[in-house]
Coordinates of C-alpha atoms in Angstrom, one line a residue:
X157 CA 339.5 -53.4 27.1
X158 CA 338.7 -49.7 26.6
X159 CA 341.8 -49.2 24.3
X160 CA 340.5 -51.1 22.1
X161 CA 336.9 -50.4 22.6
X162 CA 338.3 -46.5 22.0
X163 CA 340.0 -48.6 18.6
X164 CA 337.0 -49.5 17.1
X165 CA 335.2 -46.4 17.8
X166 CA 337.7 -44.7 15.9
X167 CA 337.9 -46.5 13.1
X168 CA 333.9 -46.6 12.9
X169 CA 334.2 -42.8 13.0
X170 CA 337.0 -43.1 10.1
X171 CA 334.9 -45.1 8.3
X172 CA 332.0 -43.1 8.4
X173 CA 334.0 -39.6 7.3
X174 CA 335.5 -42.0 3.9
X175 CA 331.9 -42.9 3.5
X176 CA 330.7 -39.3 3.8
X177 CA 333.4 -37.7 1.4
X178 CA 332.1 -40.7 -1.1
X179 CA 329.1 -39.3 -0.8
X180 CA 330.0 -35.6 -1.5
X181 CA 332.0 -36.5 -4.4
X182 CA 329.5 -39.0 -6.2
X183 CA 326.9 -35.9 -5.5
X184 CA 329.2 -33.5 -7.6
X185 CA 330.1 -36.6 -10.0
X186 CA 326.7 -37.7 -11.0
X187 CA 324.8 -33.9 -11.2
X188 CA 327.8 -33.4 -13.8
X189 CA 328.0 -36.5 -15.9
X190 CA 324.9 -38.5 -15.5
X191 CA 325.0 -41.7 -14.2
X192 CA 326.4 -43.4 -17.7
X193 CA 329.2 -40.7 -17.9
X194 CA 330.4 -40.7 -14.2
X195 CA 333.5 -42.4 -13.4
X196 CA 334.2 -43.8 -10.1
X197 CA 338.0 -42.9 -10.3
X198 CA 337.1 -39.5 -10.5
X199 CA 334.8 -40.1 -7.3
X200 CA 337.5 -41.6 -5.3
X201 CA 340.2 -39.2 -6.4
X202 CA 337.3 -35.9 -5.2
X203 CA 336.9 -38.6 -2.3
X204 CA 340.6 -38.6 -1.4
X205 CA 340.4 -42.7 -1.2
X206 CA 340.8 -45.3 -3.8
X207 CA 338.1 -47.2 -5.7
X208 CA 338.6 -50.1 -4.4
X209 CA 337.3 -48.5 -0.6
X210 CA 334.6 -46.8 -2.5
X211 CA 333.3 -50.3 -4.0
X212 CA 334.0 -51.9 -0.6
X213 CA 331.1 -49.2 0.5
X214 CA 328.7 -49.6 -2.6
X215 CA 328.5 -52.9 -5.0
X216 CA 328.7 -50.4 -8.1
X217 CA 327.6 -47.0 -9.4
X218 CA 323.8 -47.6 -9.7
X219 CA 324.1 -48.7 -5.6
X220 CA 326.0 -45.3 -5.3
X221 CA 323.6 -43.4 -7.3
X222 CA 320.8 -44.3 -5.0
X223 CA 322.2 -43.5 -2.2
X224 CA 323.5 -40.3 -3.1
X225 CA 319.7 -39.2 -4.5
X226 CA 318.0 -41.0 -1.3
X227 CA 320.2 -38.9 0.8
X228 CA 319.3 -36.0 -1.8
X229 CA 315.8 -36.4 -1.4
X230 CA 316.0 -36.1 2.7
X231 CA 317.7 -33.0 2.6
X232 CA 315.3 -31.5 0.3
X233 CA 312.4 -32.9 2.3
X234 CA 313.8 -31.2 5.2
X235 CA 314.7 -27.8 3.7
X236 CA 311.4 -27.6 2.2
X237 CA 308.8 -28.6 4.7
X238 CA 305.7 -29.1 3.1
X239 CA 302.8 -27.7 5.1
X240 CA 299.6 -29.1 3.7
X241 CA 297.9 -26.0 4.7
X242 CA 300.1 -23.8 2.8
X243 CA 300.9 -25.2 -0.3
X244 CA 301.5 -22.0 -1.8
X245 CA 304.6 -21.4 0.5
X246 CA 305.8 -24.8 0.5
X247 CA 306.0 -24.3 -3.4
X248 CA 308.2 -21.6 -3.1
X249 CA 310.5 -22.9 -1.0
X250 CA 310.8 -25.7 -3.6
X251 CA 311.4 -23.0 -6.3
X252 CA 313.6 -21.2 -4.2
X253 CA 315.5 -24.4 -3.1
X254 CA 316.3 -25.1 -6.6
X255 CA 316.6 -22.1 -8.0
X256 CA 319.6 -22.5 -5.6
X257 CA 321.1 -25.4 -6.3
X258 CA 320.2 -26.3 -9.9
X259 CA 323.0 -29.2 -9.8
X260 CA 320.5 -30.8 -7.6
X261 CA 317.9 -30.4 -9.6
X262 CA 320.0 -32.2 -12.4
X263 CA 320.8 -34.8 -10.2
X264 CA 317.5 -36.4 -9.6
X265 CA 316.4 -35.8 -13.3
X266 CA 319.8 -38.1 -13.9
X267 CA 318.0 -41.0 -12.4
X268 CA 314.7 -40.2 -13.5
X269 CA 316.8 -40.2 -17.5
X270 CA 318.5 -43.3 -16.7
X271 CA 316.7 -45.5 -15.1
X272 CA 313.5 -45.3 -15.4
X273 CA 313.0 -49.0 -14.5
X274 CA 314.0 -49.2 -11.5
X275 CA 311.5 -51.1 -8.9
X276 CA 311.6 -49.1 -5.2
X277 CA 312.7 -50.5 -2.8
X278 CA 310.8 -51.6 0.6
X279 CA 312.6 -48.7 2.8
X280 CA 313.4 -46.0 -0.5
X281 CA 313.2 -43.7 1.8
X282 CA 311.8 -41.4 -1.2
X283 CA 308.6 -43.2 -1.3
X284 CA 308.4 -43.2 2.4
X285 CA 308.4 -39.4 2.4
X286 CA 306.3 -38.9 -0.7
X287 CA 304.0 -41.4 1.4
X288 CA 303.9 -39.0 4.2
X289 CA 303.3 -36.6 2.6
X290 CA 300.5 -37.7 0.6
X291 CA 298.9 -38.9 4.2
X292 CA 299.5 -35.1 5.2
X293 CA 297.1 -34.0 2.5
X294 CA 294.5 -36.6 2.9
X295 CA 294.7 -35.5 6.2
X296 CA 294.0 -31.8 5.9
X297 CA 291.4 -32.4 3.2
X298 CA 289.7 -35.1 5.9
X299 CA 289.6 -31.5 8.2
X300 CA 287.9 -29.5 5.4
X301 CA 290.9 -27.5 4.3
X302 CA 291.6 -28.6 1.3
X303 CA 289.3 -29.2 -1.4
X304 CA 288.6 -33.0 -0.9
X305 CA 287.8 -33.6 -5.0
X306 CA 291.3 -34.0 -5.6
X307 CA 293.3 -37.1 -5.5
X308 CA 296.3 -36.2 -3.0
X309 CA 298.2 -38.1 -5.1
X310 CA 297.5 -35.4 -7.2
X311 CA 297.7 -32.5 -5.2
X312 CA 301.7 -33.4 -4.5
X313 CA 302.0 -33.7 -8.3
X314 CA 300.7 -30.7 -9.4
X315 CA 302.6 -28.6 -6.5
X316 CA 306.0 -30.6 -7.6
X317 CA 305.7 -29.6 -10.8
X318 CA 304.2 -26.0 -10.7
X319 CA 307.2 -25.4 -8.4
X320 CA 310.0 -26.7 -10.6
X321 CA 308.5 -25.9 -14.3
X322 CA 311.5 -23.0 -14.1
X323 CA 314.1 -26.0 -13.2
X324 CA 313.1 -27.8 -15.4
X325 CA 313.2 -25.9 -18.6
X326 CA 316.5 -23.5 -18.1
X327 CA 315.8 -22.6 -22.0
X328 CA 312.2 -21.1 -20.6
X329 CA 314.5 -19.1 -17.9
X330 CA 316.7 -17.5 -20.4
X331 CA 314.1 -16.3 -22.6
X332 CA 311.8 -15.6 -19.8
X333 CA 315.2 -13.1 -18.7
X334 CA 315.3 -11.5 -22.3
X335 CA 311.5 -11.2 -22.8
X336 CA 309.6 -11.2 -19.8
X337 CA 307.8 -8.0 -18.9
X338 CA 309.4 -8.3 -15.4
X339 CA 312.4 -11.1 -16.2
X340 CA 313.5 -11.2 -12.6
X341 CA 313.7 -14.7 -10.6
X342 CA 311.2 -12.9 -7.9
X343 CA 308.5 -12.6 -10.9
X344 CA 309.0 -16.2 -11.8
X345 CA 309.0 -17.3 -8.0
X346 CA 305.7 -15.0 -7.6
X347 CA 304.2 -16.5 -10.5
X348 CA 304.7 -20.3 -9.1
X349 CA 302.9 -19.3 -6.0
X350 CA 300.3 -17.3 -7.6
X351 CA 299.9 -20.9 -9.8
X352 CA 299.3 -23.1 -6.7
X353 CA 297.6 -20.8 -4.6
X354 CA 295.0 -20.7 -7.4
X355 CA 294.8 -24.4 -7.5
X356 CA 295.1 -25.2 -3.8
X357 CA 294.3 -21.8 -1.6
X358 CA 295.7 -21.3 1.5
X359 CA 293.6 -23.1 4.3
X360 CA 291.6 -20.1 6.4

């Protein structure tokens, strides 16, 4: 009985490894060729499996897709930490976040390119954490430090996109690094939070 419990717990824990190099793979895959241009051969091949096991894990490459960017979209929740009474900090460590991985950067817009249509699911757990997050701000306006005229729908907008206008528009970074008066990344970081902290100052 526990040889064959030990049996199943190994090839759980096999499973779960295949699944996770799938993962890594179809990450590199789709930040490179979109979701049109990726190729699940090349995924299992980077995978070291075949593509029948990686359709056995995921019903096609839009399936994959989302969960490579749901899983994307945790780790950048949790690397960034918003802190609704620093918004000017928590927008710099989304600059600096992908200022560090651009592919990442690349892989979300991917989705946002491609399918455009694409109705959330009940437990995307993108929308649960943009959710949260939103909560977090009504939250501290609700305590009197934030300014309470704002939608926090808003707020979380605004931050996003102050924070990744550089990410965004790489043509922008290469002429900010030939023309800037200071073309440094620090400038462009200091500039970001300058942007938000005049929008949303730092709670006192």
């Amino acid at each position: 009985m526990s040889q064959s419990r030990d049996s199943g717990q190994t090839a759980a824990a096999a499973g779960d490894t295949t699944r996770e190099r799938i993962l890594t793979a179809a990450m590199e895959e789709f930040a490179r060729h979109g979701i049109a241009g990726a190729r699940v051969d090349r995924i299992a091949k980077l995978a070291k499996t075949s593509k029948e096991r990686v359709y056995a894990y995921f019903r096609g490459k839009d399936a994959l897709y989302a969960a490579v960017a749901a899983r994307e979209h945790v780790v950048i929740a949790e690397a960034t930490q918003i802190d609704p009474c620093d918004l000017p900090g928590y927008a710099g460590r989304l600059f600096d976040y992908f200022v560090a991985r651009p592919d990442h950067h690349r892989l979300i817009t991917w989705g946002r390119l491609e399918l455009p249509g694409t109705t959330a699911v009940a437990d995307d757990p993108a929308q649960a954490l943009l959710a949260r997050k939103i909560d977090q701000l009504r939250q501290v306006q609700q305590a009197g430090q934030l300014d309470p005229a704002w939608d926090p729908a808003d707020v979380l907008a605004l931050v996003n996109q102050i924070a990744m206008t550089w990410a965004s528009q790489p043509e922008l970074s290469e002429a900010a690094a030939a023309h800037a008066a200071d073309p440094t990344t620090a400038a462009r970081r200091a500039a970001v939070v300058t942007a938000v902290e005049r929008l949303f100052p730092r709670a006192r």
